[in-house]
Coordinates of C-alpha atoms and ligand atoms in Angstrom, one line a residue:
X51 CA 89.9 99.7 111.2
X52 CA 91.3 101.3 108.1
X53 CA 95.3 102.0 107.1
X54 CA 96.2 104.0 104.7
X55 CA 99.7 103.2 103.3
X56 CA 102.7 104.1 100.8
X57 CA 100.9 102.8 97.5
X58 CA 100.0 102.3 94.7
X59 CA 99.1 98.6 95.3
X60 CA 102.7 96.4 94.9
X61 CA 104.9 98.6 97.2
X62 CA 107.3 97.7 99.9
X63 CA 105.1 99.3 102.4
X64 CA 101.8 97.1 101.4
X65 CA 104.4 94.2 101.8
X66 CA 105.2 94.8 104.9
X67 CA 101.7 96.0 106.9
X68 CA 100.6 92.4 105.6
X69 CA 103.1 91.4 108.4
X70 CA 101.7 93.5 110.8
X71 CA 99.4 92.0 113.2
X72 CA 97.3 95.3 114.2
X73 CA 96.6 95.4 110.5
X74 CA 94.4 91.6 110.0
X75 CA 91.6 92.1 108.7
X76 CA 92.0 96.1 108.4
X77 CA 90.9 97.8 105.1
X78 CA 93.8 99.3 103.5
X79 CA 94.1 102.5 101.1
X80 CA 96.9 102.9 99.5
X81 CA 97.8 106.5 98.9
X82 CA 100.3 108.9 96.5
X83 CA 102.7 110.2 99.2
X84 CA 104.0 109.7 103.4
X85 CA 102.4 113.2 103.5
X86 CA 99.3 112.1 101.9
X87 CA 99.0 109.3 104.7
X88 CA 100.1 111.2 107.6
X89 CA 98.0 114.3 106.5
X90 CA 94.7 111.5 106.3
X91 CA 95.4 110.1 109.6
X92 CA 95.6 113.7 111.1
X93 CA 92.1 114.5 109.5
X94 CA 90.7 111.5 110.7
X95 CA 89.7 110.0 107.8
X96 CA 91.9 106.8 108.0
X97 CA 92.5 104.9 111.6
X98 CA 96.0 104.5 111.0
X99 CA 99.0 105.3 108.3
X100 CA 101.7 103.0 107.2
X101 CA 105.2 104.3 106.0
X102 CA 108.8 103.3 105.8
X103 CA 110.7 105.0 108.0
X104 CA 114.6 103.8 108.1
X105 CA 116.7 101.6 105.7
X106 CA 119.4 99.4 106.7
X107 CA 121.7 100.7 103.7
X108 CA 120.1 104.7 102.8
X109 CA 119.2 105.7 106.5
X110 CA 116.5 108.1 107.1
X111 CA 113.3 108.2 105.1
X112 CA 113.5 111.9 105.4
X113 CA 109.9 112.7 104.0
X114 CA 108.8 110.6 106.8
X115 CA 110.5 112.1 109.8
X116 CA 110.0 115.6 108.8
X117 CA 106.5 115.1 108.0
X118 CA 106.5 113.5 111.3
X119 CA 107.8 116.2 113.4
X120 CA 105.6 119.0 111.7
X121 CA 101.8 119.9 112.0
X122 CA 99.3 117.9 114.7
X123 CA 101.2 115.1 117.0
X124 CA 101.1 111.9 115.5
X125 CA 102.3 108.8 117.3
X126 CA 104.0 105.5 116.5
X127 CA 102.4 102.5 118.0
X128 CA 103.9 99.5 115.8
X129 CA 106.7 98.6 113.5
X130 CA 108.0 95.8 110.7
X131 CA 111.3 95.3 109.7
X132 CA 110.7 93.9 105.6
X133 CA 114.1 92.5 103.9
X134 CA 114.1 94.1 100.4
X135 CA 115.5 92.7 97.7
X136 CA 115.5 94.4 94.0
X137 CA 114.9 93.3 90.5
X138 CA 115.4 95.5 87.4
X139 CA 111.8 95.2 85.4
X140 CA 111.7 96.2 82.0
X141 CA 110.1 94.8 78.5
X142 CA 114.0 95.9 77.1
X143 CA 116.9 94.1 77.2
X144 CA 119.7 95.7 79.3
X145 CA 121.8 96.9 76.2
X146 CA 118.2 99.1 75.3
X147 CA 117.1 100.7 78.3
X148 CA 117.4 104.3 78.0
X149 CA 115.6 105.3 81.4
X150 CA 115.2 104.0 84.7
X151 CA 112.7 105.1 87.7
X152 CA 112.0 104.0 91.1
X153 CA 111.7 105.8 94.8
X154 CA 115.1 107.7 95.4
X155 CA 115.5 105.1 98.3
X156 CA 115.5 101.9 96.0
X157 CA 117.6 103.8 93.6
X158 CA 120.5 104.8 96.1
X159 CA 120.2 101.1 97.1
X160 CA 120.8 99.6 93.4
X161 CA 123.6 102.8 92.6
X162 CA 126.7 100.4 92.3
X163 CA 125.0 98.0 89.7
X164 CA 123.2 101.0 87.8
X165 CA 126.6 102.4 87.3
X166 CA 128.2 99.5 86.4
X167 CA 124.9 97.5 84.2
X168 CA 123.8 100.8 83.1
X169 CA 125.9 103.8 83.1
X170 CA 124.1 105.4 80.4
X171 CA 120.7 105.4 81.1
X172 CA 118.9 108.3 82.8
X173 CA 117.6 107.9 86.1
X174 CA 114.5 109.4 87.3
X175 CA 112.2 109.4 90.9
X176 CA 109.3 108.0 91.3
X177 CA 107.2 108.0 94.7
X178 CA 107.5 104.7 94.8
X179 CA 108.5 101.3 93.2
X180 CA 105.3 100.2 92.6
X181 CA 104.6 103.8 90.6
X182 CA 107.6 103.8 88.9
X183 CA 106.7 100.0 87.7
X184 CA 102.7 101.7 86.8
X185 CA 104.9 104.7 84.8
X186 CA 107.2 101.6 82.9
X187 CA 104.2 100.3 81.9
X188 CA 102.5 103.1 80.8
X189 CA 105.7 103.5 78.5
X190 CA 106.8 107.0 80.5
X191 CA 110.0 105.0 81.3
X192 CA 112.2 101.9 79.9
X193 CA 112.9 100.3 83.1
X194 CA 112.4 100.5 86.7
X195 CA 114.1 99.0 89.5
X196 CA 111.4 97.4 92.6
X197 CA 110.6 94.0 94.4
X198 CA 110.2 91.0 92.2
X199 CA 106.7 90.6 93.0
X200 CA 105.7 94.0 92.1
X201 CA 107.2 92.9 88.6
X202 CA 105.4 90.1 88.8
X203 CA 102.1 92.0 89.4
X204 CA 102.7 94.8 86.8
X205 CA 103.4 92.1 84.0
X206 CA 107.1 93.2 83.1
X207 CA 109.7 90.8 82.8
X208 CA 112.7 90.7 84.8
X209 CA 115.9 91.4 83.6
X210 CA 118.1 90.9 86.3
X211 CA 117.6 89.9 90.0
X212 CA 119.1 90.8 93.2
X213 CA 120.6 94.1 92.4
X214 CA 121.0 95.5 95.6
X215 CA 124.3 96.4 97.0
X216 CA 123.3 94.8 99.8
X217 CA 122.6 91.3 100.1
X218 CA 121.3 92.1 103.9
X219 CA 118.9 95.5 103.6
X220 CA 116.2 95.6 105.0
X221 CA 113.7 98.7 105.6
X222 CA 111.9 99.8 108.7
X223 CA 108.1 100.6 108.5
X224 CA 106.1 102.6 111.0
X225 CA 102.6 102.3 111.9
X226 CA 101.2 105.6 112.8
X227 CA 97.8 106.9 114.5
X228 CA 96.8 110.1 116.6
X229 CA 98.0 110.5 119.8
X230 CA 97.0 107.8 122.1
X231 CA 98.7 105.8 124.9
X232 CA 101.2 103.1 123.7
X233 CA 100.7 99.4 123.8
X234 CA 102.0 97.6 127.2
X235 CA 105.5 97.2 127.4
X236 CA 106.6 94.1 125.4
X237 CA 109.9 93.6 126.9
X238 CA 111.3 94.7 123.7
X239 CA 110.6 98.3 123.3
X240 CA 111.9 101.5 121.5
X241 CA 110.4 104.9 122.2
X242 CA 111.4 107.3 119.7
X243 CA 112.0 111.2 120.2
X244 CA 112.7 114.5 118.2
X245 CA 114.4 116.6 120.5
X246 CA 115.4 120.2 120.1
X247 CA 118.4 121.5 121.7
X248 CA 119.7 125.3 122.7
X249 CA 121.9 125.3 119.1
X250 CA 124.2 128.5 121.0
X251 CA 124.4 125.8 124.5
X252 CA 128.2 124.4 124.5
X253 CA 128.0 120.7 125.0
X254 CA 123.4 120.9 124.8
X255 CA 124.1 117.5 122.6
X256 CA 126.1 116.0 125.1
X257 CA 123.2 117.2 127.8
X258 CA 120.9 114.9 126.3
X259 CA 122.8 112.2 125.3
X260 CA 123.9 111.9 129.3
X261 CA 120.3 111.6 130.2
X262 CA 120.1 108.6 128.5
X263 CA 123.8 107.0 129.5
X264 CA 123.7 108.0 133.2
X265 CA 120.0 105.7 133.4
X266 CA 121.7 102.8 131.0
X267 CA 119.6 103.6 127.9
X268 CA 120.8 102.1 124.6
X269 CA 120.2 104.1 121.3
X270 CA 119.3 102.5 118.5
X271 CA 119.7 105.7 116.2
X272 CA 120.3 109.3 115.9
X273 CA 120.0 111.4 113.1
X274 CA 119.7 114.9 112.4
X275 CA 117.8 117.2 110.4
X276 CA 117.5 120.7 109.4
X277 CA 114.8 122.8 111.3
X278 CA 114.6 125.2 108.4
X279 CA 114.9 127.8 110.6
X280 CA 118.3 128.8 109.2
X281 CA 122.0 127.2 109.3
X282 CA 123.5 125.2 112.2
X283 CA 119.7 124.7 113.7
X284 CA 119.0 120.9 113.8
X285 CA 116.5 118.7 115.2
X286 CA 118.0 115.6 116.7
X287 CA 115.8 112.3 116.0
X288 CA 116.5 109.5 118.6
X289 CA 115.4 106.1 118.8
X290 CA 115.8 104.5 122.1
X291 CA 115.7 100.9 123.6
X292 CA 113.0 101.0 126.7
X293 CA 109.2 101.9 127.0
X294 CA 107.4 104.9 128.3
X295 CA 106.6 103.2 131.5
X296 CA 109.6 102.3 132.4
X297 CA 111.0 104.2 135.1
X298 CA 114.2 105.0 133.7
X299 CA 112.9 106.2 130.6
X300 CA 110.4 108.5 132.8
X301 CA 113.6 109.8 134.5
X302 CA 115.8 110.8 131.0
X303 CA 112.2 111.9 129.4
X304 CA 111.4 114.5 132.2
X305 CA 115.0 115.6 132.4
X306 CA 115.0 116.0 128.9
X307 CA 112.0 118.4 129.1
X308 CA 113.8 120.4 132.0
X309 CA 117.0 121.4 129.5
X310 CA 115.7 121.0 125.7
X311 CA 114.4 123.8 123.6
X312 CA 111.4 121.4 123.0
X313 CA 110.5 117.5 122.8
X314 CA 108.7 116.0 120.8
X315 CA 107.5 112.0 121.9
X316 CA 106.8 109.7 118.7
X317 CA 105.0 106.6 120.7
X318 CA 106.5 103.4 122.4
X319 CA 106.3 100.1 120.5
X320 CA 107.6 97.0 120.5
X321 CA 110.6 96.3 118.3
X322 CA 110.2 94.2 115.7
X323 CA 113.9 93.0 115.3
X324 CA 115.9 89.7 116.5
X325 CA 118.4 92.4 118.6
X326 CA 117.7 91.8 122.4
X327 CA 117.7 95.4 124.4
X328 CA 121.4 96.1 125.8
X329 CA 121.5 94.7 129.2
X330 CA 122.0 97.8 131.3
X331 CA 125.0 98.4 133.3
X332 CA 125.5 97.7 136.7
X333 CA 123.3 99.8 139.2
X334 CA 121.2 100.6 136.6
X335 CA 118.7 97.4 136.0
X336 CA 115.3 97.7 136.6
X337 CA 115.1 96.2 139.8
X338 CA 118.3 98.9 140.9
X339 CA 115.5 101.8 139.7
X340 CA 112.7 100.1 141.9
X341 CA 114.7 99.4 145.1
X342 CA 116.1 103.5 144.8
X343 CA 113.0 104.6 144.4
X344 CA 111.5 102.8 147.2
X345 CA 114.4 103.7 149.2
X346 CA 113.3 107.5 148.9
X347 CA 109.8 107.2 149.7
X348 CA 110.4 105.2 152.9
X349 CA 112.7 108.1 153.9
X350 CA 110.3 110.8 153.2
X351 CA 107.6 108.6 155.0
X352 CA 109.9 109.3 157.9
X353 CA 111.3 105.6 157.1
X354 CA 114.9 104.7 159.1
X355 CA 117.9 105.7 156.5
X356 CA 119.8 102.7 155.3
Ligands
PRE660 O1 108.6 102.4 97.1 C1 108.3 101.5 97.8 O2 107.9 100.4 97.5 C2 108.3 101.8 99.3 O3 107.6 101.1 100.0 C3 109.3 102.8 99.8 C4 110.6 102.3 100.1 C5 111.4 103.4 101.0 O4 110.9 104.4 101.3 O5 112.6 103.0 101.4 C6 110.6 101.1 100.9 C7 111.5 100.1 100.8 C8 112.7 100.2 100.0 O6 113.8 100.5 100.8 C9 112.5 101.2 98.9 C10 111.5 102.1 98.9

């Protein structure tokens, strides 16, 4: 089995698939980009990519979910949630740093104390901490902001801990393959969903979020993004608490299919997150589902109505 990952070696990402149990014993490769990941899964020359894909704090990792939703099908079979914490690493004492890098999402993280510790200094991106730490010490940049032990492995001192404004983030990661079935249903599931809606249908949002309320599905997230076909056309990404095998989530899925532009299905996995699913209202549990269900077979087997 062989992942390739958000690298260079040191990154959040490499962090966090050493937390994920699909991934023991795996070979891993860490790679420049998402889209050099994804695009190496899609060839077939990895097994399985590894990418952050939501932070608690920033959102949407956007490279991720658009690279996501174009070319082949891809489909998400695992995640890790990974608590990130920031250090500023530099060889420079504060008052001498000039220039700062790190990935755009560890910089909006640590914007309050870069404005406040460092209003001076330029900031630029890097594709990830772990580069931007590689770039400090090949002298490109003064300082860069990533976790502590990614200072630690690049040999630059710390100059300051803990600069998040957040003392809770924490980042979502993704583990990725070609289209396959999902794992069994853990109890604990999310399936997640870019769905395309009629942009000139009054109320086409509403549509779809009702086929998830009328069968007691909770969502976990919803974002949207441009289509780049033009202004006002969106892509609607949903993450939602239930599995693909579970009848209700059959139900919203197919009606889904029957009144948006397109869908496309990003996999079923278990959640990797304390939160317990939303218990569903009444009428609506899973045994509710089972007994309906069996109700109308009975009556087309010429069953007694009752
Ligand atoms: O640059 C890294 O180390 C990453 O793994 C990427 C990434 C991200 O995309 O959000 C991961 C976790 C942190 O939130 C900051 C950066």
């Amino acid at each position: 089995m062989e992942f390739a990952y958000l690298g260079p070696r040191g990154t959040f990402t490499e962090a966090a698939l050493r937390r994920l149990p699909a991934a023991k014993g795996a070979t891993t490769t860490p790679m420049a980009s998402q889209v050099d990941v994804l695009e190496a899964v899609r060839r077939g020359e990895v097994d399985a990519g590894f990418v952050p894909l939501e932070n608690s704090q920033e959102g949407t990792v956007t490279v991720t979910v658009d690279e996501l939703v174009s070319g082949d099908p891809l489909v998400i079979v695992g995640e890790v949630v990974l608590p990130v914490t920031f250090v500023l690493a530099s060889a420079k004492a504060p008052g001498r740093i000039a220039t700062v890098a790190s990935h755009p999402h560890a910089l909006a993280q640590v914007s309050g104390y870069l404005r406040r510790e460092l209003p001076d200094a330029v900031v630029h991106q890097a594709l990830s901490t772990a580069q931007a730490a590689q770039r400090v010490v090949d002298g490109e940049f003064d300082a860069c902001v990533c976790a502590p032990f990614t200072a630690e492995a690049a040999g630059l001192p710390v100059q300051a801990f803990d600069i998040g404004d957040s003392s809770s983030a924490e980042t979502r990661f993704v583990h990725v393959v070609r289209p396959t079935a999902p794992p069994e249903p853990s109890g604990n599931d999310i399936t997640s969903l870019a769905v395309y809606i009629d942009h000139d249908r009054v109320g086409a949002l509403l549509a779809v979020l009702t086929e998830f309320a009328i069968r007691g599905i909770n969502l976990t997230r919803i974002e949207s993004r441009p289509t780049g076909e033009g202004l006002g056309r969106y892509a609607f990404f949903l993450d939602c608490t239930g599995h693909l095998a579970d009848a209700r989530m059959g139900e919203a899925l197919t009606g889904l299919r029957r009144i948006c532009a397109d869908v496309r299905y990003l996999g079923s996995y278990p959640r990797d997150h304390s939160d317990r699913p939303v218990a569903p209202p009444e009428g609506l549990s899973d045994g509710d589902f089972a007994d309906a269900t069996a109700w109308l077979a009975a009556l087309r087997e010429g069953g007694a109505p009752n």
